[in-house]
Amino acid sequence: IAQEHDINYETLEKEFENIFLVKVWMIYNQFGRRNLSNYWKSVLALELEDVFREKAKENLKIYNGNQYDAPCQISDNLQKIDTKKELAKIANVSHDTIAKVKKIQSNATAEVKEKLNTGTMSINEAYKEIKKEENEQLKTQKAIEIIEKVYENNTNIFNGNCIEYIKTIKDKSIDCLITDPPYGVDIQFGAYDNQLSRKIENDGNIEDALVLLDEMLINVKSKLKDNAHIYIFCNWKIYPQFNQIISKHFQIKNLIIWDKLFMGMGDLKGNYSSSYEMIVFAGGYREFLTRPKNIIQCRFSEERFHNTQKPVDLIKQLIENSTNVNETIFDPFLGSGSTVIAAKELKRNYIGCEIDEQNYKITLKRLDDGKC
């Protein structure tokens, strides 16, 4: 370039003992660039970390960052040096910045690094993004470890967050999803004893319940076989919202009415008796052995363990309509476990999740006792 513009120039020859020292000299010279960002200063300084490590036991001469021709000595025992602080001094940044950039260089995507390179993302923003991803990975890993422990104990149900649990399930492994999720209507039954009058987890408000349902369906979709059937309980108050969310992810095929065959509680004089519940039927195509009606009559005649408990006989009808022996049933909101009890009695494989520890223990006991 100088020749092209008739500019005089001089060259200086330097001799180095090895290519290793050439690298050191080049890195130190880069710190003289005025437009160098803190990110790139840190990246260059981290290159010297390898230098320190590789030559930790050698009496190596490197060039000072401000006086390139003035050599300084590195001790034979570099392990005692606080490397991060030393690198921070060289780059003229904080040792916290050096630590963050090291994490970024190891874990950030090419896209994040490009944003740092162009200055559209700060070091702190990139670091927060990585930590967020790491936290998600840790949650998933923790869930996997818990599930592995559960399987070692020869049970297929998990006490905890169903979203974490779903992530550990093998893709295309579920033949049928049957569940009664929180409705967000804060159901309480004061007429029953302490267990049945307890509040339901995640049932505090409609908005949270709908978000939970949507997140569950997003995560479970890849776990279902293409022809899997889906049954989701609801009532007339929440049906429009449930219908809207479910239809985003799956084809809704029908609405099943469960006729309870008894008069429900509520307004005894000014309203109709509530004697039914609704079940949204969705999923893939799978032929029934016999064509069932979309009105199922089933009286609740079992011992009650949960205030929204469903009859095992009712769940059995759904399972028999949609699965064969040894196929897999999944319930992400087990409650007191009617779904897995029904699956066990019909010789189906089952997996499930319940966030409430007391309900989880009730389900385990019912499975052990064969109590429905």
Coordinates of C-alpha atoms in Angstrom, one line a residue:
I1 CA 0.0 0.0 0.0
A2 CA 2.9 2.4 0.9
Q3 CA 4.5 1.7 -2.5
E4 CA 1.3 2.3 -4.4
H5 CA 1.0 5.8 -2.8
D6 CA 4.7 6.6 -3.0
I7 CA 5.1 6.7 0.8
N8 CA 8.5 5.9 2.3
Y9 CA 8.6 3.2 4.9
E10 CA 11.1 1.2 6.9
T11 CA 11.1 -2.4 8.1
L12 CA 12.6 -3.8 11.2
E13 CA 13.7 -7.4 11.5
K14 CA 13.2 -9.2 14.8
E15 CA 14.5 -12.6 15.7
F16 CA 12.6 -15.0 18.0
E17 CA 13.7 -18.2 19.5
N18 CA 10.5 -20.0 18.5
I19 CA 7.0 -19.5 17.0
F20 CA 5.6 -19.4 20.5
L21 CA 7.4 -16.1 21.2
V22 CA 6.2 -14.7 17.9
K23 CA 2.6 -15.3 19.1
V24 CA 3.3 -13.5 22.4
W25 CA 4.8 -10.5 20.5
M26 CA 1.8 -10.3 18.1
I27 CA -0.7 -10.4 20.9
Y28 CA 1.0 -7.7 22.9
N29 CA 1.2 -5.4 19.8
Q30 CA -2.6 -5.8 19.3
F31 CA -3.2 -4.0 22.6
G32 CA -1.8 -0.9 21.0
R33 CA -4.9 -0.5 18.8
R34 CA -7.0 2.4 20.0
N35 CA -10.3 1.0 18.7
L36 CA -10.0 -2.3 20.5
S37 CA -13.1 -3.1 22.5
N38 CA -13.0 -4.5 26.1
Y39 CA -14.3 -7.8 24.6
W40 CA -11.4 -8.1 22.2
K41 CA -8.9 -7.0 24.8
S42 CA -10.1 -9.8 27.0
V43 CA -10.1 -12.3 24.1
L44 CA -6.4 -11.4 23.4
A45 CA -5.5 -11.6 27.0
L46 CA -7.1 -15.0 27.3
E47 CA -4.8 -16.1 24.4
L48 CA -1.9 -15.4 26.9
E49 CA -3.5 -17.7 29.4
D50 CA -2.5 -20.6 27.2
V51 CA 1.0 -19.1 27.0
F52 CA 1.2 -19.0 30.8
R53 CA 0.0 -22.6 31.1
E54 CA 2.2 -24.1 28.4
K55 CA 5.3 -22.4 29.6
A56 CA 4.6 -22.4 33.3
K57 CA 7.8 -24.2 34.2
E58 CA 10.1 -22.4 31.8
N59 CA 12.0 -19.2 32.4
L60 CA 10.2 -17.4 29.5
K61 CA 10.8 -13.8 28.4
I62 CA 7.7 -12.0 27.1
Y63 CA 7.4 -8.3 26.1
N64 CA 5.8 -5.8 28.3
G65 CA 2.5 -4.5 27.0
N66 CA 3.5 -0.8 27.1
Q67 CA 7.2 -1.2 26.2
Y68 CA 7.3 -3.9 23.6
D69 CA 11.1 -4.2 23.6
A70 CA 11.4 -4.4 27.4
P71 CA 11.4 -8.0 28.5
C72 CA 10.0 -9.2 31.8
Q73 CA 10.4 -12.5 33.5
I74 CA 7.8 -15.1 34.2
S75 CA 8.4 -17.1 37.4
D76 CA 9.2 -20.8 37.2
N77 CA 6.2 -21.3 39.6
L78 CA 3.4 -19.6 37.6
Q79 CA 0.8 -21.7 39.3
K80 CA 1.0 -19.3 42.3
I81 CA 0.0 -16.3 40.1
D82 CA -3.6 -15.2 40.1
T83 CA -3.9 -15.7 36.3
K84 CA -7.2 -13.8 35.9
K85 CA -5.9 -10.8 37.7
E86 CA -2.7 -10.8 35.7
L87 CA -4.6 -11.0 32.4
A88 CA -7.0 -8.3 33.6
K89 CA -4.0 -6.0 34.1
I90 CA -2.6 -6.8 30.7
A91 CA -6.0 -6.1 29.0
N92 CA -6.7 -3.1 31.3
V93 CA -10.1 -4.5 32.2
S94 CA -11.5 -6.0 35.5
H95 CA -10.8 -9.6 36.4
D96 CA -14.6 -10.1 36.5
T97 CA -14.7 -9.1 32.8
I98 CA -11.9 -11.6 32.0
A99 CA -13.9 -14.3 33.8
K100 CA -17.1 -13.5 31.9
V101 CA -15.4 -13.3 28.5
K102 CA -13.7 -16.7 29.2
K103 CA -17.2 -18.2 29.8
I104 CA -18.5 -16.5 26.7
Q105 CA -15.7 -17.9 24.5
S106 CA -16.4 -21.4 25.8
N107 CA -20.1 -21.5 25.7
A108 CA -21.6 -18.7 23.5
T109 CA -23.0 -19.3 20.1
A110 CA -21.4 -17.9 16.9
E111 CA -24.4 -15.5 16.7
V112 CA -23.7 -14.1 20.2
K113 CA -20.0 -13.7 19.5
E114 CA -20.8 -11.9 16.3
K115 CA -23.0 -9.4 18.2
L116 CA -20.1 -8.8 20.6
N117 CA -17.7 -8.3 17.7
T118 CA -20.0 -5.7 16.1
G119 CA -20.8 -4.0 19.5
T120 CA -24.6 -4.7 19.3
M121 CA -24.4 -6.8 22.5
S122 CA -22.4 -6.0 25.7
I123 CA -20.3 -8.5 27.6
N124 CA -22.8 -8.4 30.5
E125 CA -25.8 -9.1 28.2
A126 CA -24.0 -12.0 26.5
Y127 CA -23.0 -13.4 29.9
K128 CA -26.6 -13.2 31.2
E129 CA -27.8 -15.1 28.1
I130 CA -25.3 -17.9 28.7
K131 CA -26.1 -18.2 32.4
K132 CA -29.8 -18.3 31.6
E133 CA -29.2 -21.2 29.2
E134 CA -27.0 -22.9 31.7
N135 CA -29.7 -22.7 34.4
E136 CA -32.2 -24.3 32.0
Q137 CA -29.7 -27.1 31.3
L138 CA -29.1 -27.6 35.0
K139 CA -32.9 -27.8 35.6
T140 CA -33.2 -30.4 32.8
Q141 CA -30.2 -32.3 34.1
K142 CA -31.6 -32.3 37.6
A143 CA -34.9 -33.6 36.3
I144 CA -33.1 -36.3 34.4
E145 CA -31.2 -37.4 37.5
I146 CA -34.5 -37.5 39.5
I147 CA -36.2 -39.5 36.8
E148 CA -33.4 -42.0 36.6
K149 CA -33.6 -42.4 40.3
V150 CA -37.4 -42.9 40.1
Y151 CA -36.9 -45.6 37.4
E152 CA -34.2 -47.3 39.5
N153 CA -36.9 -47.7 42.2
N154 CA -39.2 -49.4 39.7
T155 CA -41.9 -46.8 39.6
N156 CA -42.9 -44.5 36.7
I157 CA -44.3 -41.5 38.5
F158 CA -42.6 -38.4 39.5
N159 CA -43.2 -35.8 42.2
G160 CA -42.4 -32.4 40.8
N161 CA -42.9 -30.0 37.9
C162 CA -44.5 -31.8 34.9
I163 CA -42.6 -29.6 32.3
E164 CA -39.2 -30.8 33.6
Y165 CA -40.5 -34.4 33.7
I166 CA -41.8 -34.2 30.1
K167 CA -38.4 -33.2 28.8
T168 CA -37.0 -36.5 29.9
I169 CA -39.5 -38.6 28.2
K170 CA -38.5 -40.4 25.0
D171 CA -39.9 -38.9 21.8
K172 CA -42.8 -40.8 20.1
S173 CA -43.3 -43.0 23.1
I174 CA -46.7 -42.1 24.4
D175 CA -49.9 -43.8 23.0
C176 CA -52.4 -41.8 25.0
L177 CA -52.5 -38.7 27.1
I178 CA -55.3 -38.6 29.8
T179 CA -55.2 -35.7 32.2
D180 CA -57.3 -33.4 34.4
P181 CA -55.2 -30.1 34.6
P182 CA -55.8 -27.2 36.9
Y183 CA -58.7 -25.1 35.8
G184 CA -57.6 -21.9 37.6
V185 CA -61.0 -21.5 39.4
D186 CA -59.5 -22.0 42.9
I187 CA -61.7 -25.0 43.7
Q188 CA -62.1 -25.9 47.4
F189 CA -64.5 -28.3 49.0
G190 CA -65.1 -27.3 52.6
A191 CA -67.6 -30.1 53.1
Y192 CA -64.9 -32.7 53.1
D193 CA -62.2 -33.6 55.6
N194 CA -58.8 -31.9 55.6
Q195 CA -57.3 -33.8 52.7
L196 CA -60.2 -33.0 50.3
S197 CA -60.5 -29.4 51.4
R198 CA -56.8 -28.7 50.5
K199 CA -56.2 -26.2 47.7
I200 CA -55.1 -27.6 44.4
E201 CA -51.6 -26.7 43.2
N202 CA -51.5 -24.2 40.3
D203 CA -55.2 -23.6 40.6
G204 CA -55.1 -20.0 41.9
N205 CA -56.1 -18.1 38.8
I206 CA -57.2 -18.8 35.2
E207 CA -54.3 -17.0 33.5
D208 CA -51.7 -19.2 35.3
A209 CA -53.7 -22.4 34.6
L210 CA -53.9 -21.6 30.9
V211 CA -50.2 -20.8 30.6
L212 CA -49.4 -24.1 32.3
L213 CA -51.7 -26.1 29.9
D214 CA -50.2 -24.4 26.9
E215 CA -46.6 -25.0 28.0
M216 CA -47.4 -28.7 28.8
L217 CA -48.9 -29.2 25.3
I218 CA -45.9 -27.5 23.6
N219 CA -43.5 -29.9 25.4
V220 CA -45.5 -33.1 25.2
K221 CA -46.2 -32.9 21.5
S222 CA -43.0 -34.5 20.4
K223 CA -43.4 -37.3 23.0
L224 CA -46.7 -38.5 21.6
K225 CA -47.0 -41.0 18.8
D226 CA -48.5 -39.7 15.6
N227 CA -51.8 -41.6 16.2
A228 CA -51.9 -40.9 19.9
H229 CA -55.3 -40.0 21.5
I230 CA -55.6 -37.1 23.9
Y231 CA -58.3 -36.7 26.6
I232 CA -58.3 -33.4 28.7
F233 CA -61.0 -32.9 31.4
C234 CA -62.5 -29.5 31.8
N235 CA -65.8 -27.8 32.8
W236 CA -68.2 -25.5 31.0
K237 CA -66.7 -22.4 32.7
I238 CA -63.2 -23.0 31.3
Y239 CA -64.1 -24.9 28.1
P240 CA -63.8 -22.0 25.6
Q241 CA -60.2 -21.1 26.7
F242 CA -59.2 -24.8 26.9
N243 CA -60.6 -25.4 23.4
Q244 CA -58.6 -22.4 22.0
I245 CA -55.3 -23.6 23.5
I246 CA -55.7 -27.3 22.7
S247 CA -56.7 -26.5 19.1
K248 CA -53.4 -24.6 18.6
H249 CA -51.4 -27.8 19.0
F250 CA -53.7 -30.7 18.1
Q251 CA -56.8 -31.5 16.1
I252 CA -59.9 -31.5 18.3
K253 CA -62.0 -34.5 17.3
N254 CA -65.0 -34.3 19.7
L255 CA -66.3 -33.2 23.1
I256 CA -67.2 -36.0 25.4
I257 CA -69.7 -35.5 28.2
W258 CA -69.3 -37.4 31.4
D259 CA -72.7 -37.9 33.0
K260 CA -72.1 -38.4 36.7
L261 CA -75.5 -39.9 37.3
F262 CA -76.0 -37.8 40.5
M263 CA -77.1 -34.3 41.5
G264 CA -74.2 -31.9 42.1
M265 CA -73.9 -29.3 44.8
G266 CA -74.3 -25.5 44.3
D267 CA -77.4 -23.3 44.1
L268 CA -80.2 -25.6 45.2
K269 CA -83.1 -23.4 44.1
G270 CA -82.0 -20.9 41.5
N271 CA -79.9 -22.9 39.0
Y272 CA -79.7 -26.3 37.3
S273 CA -77.9 -29.0 39.1
S274 CA -74.3 -29.5 37.9
S275 CA -74.2 -33.3 37.1
Y276 CA -71.7 -33.5 34.2
E277 CA -68.1 -32.7 33.2
M278 CA -66.5 -32.3 29.8
I279 CA -63.6 -34.1 28.2
V280 CA -61.9 -32.6 25.1
F281 CA -60.9 -35.4 22.8
A282 CA -58.1 -34.6 20.4
G283 CA -55.0 -36.2 18.7
G284 CA -54.2 -38.4 15.7
Y285 CA -56.3 -40.9 13.8
R286 CA -56.7 -44.3 15.4
E287 CA -59.6 -46.7 14.8
F288 CA -61.9 -47.8 17.7
L289 CA -62.8 -51.5 18.0
T290 CA -66.4 -50.4 18.5
R291 CA -67.7 -46.9 18.0
P292 CA -68.3 -45.3 21.5
K293 CA -70.8 -42.6 22.2
N294 CA -69.6 -39.2 23.2
I295 CA -71.8 -39.3 26.4
I296 CA -70.3 -41.6 29.1
Q297 CA -72.4 -42.5 32.1
C298 CA -70.3 -43.4 35.2
R299 CA -71.2 -43.0 38.8
F300 CA -68.5 -42.1 41.3
S301 CA -68.5 -45.0 43.8
E302 CA -64.9 -45.0 45.1
E303 CA -63.2 -43.8 48.2
R304 CA -62.3 -40.2 47.8
F305 CA -58.7 -39.1 48.0
H306 CA -58.8 -35.8 46.1
N307 CA -61.4 -33.1 45.7
T308 CA -61.5 -33.4 41.8
Q309 CA -60.8 -37.1 41.7
K310 CA -62.1 -39.0 38.6
P311 CA -63.5 -42.5 38.7
V312 CA -61.1 -45.2 37.8
D313 CA -64.0 -46.9 35.8
L314 CA -64.4 -43.8 33.7
I315 CA -60.7 -43.6 32.9
K316 CA -60.7 -47.3 32.1
Q317 CA -63.3 -46.7 29.3
L318 CA -61.1 -44.0 27.7
I319 CA -58.0 -46.3 27.9
E320 CA -59.8 -49.3 26.5
N321 CA -61.2 -47.2 23.6
S322 CA -57.8 -45.8 22.6
T323 CA -55.0 -48.2 23.5
N324 CA -54.0 -51.9 23.5
V325 CA -52.3 -53.9 26.3
N326 CA -48.7 -52.9 26.9
E327 CA -49.1 -49.4 25.3
T328 CA -48.2 -46.3 27.3
I329 CA -50.5 -43.9 29.1
F330 CA -49.3 -40.5 30.3
D331 CA -50.9 -38.2 32.9
P332 CA -48.9 -35.0 33.7
F333 CA -51.4 -33.9 36.4
L334 CA -52.0 -37.1 38.4
G335 CA -53.8 -35.8 41.4
S336 CA -54.5 -38.9 43.4
G337 CA -53.6 -41.2 40.6
S338 CA -56.8 -42.5 39.0
T339 CA -55.2 -42.6 35.5
V340 CA -52.3 -44.8 36.6
I341 CA -54.5 -47.0 38.7
A342 CA -56.7 -47.6 35.7
A343 CA -53.7 -48.2 33.4
K344 CA -52.2 -50.7 35.8
E345 CA -55.4 -52.7 36.1
L346 CA -55.7 -52.8 32.3
K347 CA -52.1 -54.0 31.9
R348 CA -51.0 -50.8 30.2
N349 CA -47.6 -49.1 30.8
Y350 CA -48.0 -45.8 32.6
I351 CA -46.0 -42.7 33.4
G352 CA -47.2 -39.6 35.3
C353 CA -46.3 -36.5 37.3
E354 CA -47.8 -34.9 40.4
I355 CA -46.5 -31.6 41.9
D356 CA -48.2 -32.0 45.2
E357 CA -46.1 -34.3 47.5
Q358 CA -49.1 -35.5 49.6
N359 CA -51.1 -36.4 46.5
Y360 CA -48.0 -38.1 45.1
K361 CA -47.7 -40.3 48.2
I362 CA -51.4 -41.1 48.0
T363 CA -50.9 -42.3 44.4
L364 CA -47.9 -44.5 45.4
K365 CA -50.0 -46.0 48.2
R366 CA -53.0 -46.7 45.9
L367 CA -50.7 -48.4 43.4
D368 CA -49.1 -50.5 46.2
D369 CA -52.5 -51.4 47.7
G370 CA -54.2 -51.9 44.4
K371 CA -56.8 -49.5 45.8
C372 CA -59.2 -47.8 43.4

